[in-house]
PDB file of C-alpha atoms in Angstrom:
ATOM      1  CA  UNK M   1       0.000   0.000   0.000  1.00  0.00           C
ATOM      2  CA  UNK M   2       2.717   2.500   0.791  1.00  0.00           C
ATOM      3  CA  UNK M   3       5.105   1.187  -1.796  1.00  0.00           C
ATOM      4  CA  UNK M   4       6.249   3.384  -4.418  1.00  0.00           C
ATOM      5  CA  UNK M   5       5.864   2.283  -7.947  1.00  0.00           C
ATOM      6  CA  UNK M   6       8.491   2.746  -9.904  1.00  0.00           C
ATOM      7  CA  UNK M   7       8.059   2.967 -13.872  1.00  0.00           C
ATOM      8  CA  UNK M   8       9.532   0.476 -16.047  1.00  0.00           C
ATOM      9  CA  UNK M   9      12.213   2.080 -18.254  1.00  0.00           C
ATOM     10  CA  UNK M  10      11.887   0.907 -21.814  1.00  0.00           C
ATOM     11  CA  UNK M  11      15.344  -1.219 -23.464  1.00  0.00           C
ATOM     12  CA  UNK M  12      16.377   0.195 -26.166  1.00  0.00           C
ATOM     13  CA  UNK M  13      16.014  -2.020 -29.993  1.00  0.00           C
ATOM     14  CA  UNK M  14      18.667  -0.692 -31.681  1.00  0.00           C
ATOM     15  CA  UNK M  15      21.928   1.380 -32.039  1.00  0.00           C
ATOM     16  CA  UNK M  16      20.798   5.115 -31.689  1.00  0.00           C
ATOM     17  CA  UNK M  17      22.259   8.042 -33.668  1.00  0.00           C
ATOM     18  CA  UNK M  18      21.986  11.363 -33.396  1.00  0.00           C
ATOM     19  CA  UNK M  19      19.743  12.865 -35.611  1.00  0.00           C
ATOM     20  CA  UNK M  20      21.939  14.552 -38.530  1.00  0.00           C
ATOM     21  CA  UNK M  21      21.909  18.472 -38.415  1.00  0.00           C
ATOM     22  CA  UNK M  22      21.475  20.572 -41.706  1.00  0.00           C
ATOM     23  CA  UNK M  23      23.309  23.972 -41.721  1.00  0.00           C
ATOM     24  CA  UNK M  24      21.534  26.335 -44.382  1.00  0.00           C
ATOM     25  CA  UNK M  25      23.395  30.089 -45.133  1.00  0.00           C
ATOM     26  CA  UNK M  26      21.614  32.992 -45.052  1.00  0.00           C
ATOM     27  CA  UNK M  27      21.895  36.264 -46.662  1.00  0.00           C
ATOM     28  CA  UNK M  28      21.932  39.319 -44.681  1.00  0.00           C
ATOM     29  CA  UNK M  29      19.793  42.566 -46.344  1.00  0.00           C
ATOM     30  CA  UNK M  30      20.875  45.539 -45.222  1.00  0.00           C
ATOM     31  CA  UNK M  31      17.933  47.958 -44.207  1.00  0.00           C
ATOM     32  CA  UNK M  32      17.134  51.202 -42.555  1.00  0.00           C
ATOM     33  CA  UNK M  33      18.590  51.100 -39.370  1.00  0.00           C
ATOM     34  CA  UNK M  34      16.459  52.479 -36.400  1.00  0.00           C
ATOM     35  CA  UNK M  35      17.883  54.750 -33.725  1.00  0.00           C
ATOM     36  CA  UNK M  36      17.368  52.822 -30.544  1.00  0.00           C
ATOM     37  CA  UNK M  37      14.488  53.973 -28.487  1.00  0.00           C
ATOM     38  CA  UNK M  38      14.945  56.500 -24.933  1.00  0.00           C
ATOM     39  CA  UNK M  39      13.573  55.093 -21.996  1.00  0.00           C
ATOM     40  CA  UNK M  40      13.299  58.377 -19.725  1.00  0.00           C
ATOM     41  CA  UNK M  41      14.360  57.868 -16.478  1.00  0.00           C
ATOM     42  CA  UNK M  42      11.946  57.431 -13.814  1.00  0.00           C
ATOM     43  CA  UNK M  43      11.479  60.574 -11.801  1.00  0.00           C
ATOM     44  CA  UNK M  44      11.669  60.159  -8.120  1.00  0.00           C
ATOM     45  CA  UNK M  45      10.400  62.587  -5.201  1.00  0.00           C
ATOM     46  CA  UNK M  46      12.740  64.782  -3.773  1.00  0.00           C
ATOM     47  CA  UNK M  47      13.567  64.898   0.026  1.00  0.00           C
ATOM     48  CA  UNK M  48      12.714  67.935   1.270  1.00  0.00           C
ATOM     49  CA  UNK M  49      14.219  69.260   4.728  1.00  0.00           C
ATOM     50  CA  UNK M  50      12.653  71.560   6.373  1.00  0.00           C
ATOM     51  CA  UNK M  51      13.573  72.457   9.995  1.00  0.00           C
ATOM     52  CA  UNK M  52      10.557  70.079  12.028  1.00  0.00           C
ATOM     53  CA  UNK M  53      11.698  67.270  10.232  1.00  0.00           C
ATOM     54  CA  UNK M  54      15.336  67.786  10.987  1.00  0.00           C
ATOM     55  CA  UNK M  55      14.725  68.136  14.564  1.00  0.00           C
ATOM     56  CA  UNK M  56      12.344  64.899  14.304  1.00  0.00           C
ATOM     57  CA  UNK M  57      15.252  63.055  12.888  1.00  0.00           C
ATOM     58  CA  UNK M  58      17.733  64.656  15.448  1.00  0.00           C
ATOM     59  CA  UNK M  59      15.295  63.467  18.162  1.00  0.00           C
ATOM     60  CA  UNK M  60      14.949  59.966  16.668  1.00  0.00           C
ATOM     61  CA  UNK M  61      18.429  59.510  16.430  1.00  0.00           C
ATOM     62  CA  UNK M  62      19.108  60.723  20.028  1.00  0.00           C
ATOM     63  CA  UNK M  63      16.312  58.691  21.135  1.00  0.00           C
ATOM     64  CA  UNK M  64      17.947  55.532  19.589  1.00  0.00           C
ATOM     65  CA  UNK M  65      21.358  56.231  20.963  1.00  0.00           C
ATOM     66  CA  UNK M  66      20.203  56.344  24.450  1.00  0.00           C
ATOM     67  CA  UNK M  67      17.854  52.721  23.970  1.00  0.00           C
ATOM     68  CA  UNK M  68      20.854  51.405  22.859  1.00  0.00           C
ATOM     69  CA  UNK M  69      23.382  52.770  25.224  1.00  0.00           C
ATOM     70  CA  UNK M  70      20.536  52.264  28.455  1.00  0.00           C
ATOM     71  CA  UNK M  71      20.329  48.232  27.068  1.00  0.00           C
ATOM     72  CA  UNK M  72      24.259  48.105  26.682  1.00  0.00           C
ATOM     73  CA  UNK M  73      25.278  49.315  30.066  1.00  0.00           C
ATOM     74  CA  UNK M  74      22.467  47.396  31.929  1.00  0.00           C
ATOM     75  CA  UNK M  75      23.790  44.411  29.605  1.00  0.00           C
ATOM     76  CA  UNK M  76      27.843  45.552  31.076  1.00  0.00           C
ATOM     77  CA  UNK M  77      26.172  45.754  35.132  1.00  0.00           C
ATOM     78  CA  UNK M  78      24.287  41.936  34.422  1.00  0.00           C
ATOM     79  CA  UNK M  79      27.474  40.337  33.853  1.00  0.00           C
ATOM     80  CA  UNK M  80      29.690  42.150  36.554  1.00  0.00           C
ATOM     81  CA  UNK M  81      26.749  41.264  39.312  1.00  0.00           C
ATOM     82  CA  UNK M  82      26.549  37.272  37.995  1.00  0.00           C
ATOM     83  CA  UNK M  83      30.851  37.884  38.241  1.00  0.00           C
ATOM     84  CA  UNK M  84      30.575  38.935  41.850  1.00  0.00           C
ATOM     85  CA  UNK M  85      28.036  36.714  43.181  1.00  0.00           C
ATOM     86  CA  UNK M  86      29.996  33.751  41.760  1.00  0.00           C
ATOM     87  CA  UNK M  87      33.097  34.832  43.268  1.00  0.00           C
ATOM     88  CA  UNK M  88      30.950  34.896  46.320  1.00  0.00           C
ATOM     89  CA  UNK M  89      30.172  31.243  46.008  1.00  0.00           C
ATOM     90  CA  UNK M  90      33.855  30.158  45.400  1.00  0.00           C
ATOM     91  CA  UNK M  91      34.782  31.395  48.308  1.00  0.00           C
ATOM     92  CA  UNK M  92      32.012  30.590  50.501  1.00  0.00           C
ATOM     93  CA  UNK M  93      32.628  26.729  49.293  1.00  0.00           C
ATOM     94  CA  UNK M  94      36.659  27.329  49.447  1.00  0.00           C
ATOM     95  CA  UNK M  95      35.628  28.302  53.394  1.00  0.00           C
ATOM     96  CA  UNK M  96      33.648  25.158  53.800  1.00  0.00           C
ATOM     97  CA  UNK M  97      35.800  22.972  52.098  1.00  0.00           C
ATOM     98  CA  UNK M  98      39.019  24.157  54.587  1.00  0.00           C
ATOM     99  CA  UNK M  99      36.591  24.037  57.907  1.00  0.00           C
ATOM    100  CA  UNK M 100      36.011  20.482  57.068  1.00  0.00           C
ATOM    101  CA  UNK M 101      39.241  19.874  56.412  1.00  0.00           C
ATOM    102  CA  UNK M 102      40.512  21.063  59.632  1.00  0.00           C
ATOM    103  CA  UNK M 103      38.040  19.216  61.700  1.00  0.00           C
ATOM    104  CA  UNK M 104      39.201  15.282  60.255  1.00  0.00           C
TER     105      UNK M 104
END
């Protein structure tokens, strides 16, 4: 049921050639020739500055800076906190490793 059938591929009867290929010349006619067509560019908008939307991109960009900078440092005081608190650990278990060492 969930076998694949696979088509039978026909044997061949015979030696097989190529078909043969038949070269014919052609003469070229010269004509009018055609100047080749403009395609005129495509016009785009222009940007236009005006002092609000300077500022708005000032803002934007300040805005962005200090996201970035706000998620970098908090990124910087994660690590240096997990640092520290291991530290902590190693030498809380250093401690209690040498007390029950100098008890035996």
């Amino acid at each position: 049921m969930l076998r694949p059938k696979l088509p039978t591929m026909p044997q061949p009867t015979g030696t097989v050639t190529p078909p043969a290929v038949v070269v014919e010349p052609t003469t070229i006619v010269p004509g009018t020739s055609t100047p080749p067509a403009t395609i005129p560019a495509p016009t785009r908008p222009t940007v236009r500055l005006t002092p609000g939307t300077v500022l708005a991109l000032v803002g934007s960009g300040t805005a962005v800076v200090l996201v970035v900078g706000a998620v970098l440092v908090s990124l910087l005081l994660a690590v240096a906190v997990t640092g520290a608190s291991v530290a902590v650990c190693a030498l809380v278990i250093r401690s209690l490793v040498n007390a029950d060492a100098k008890r035996r």
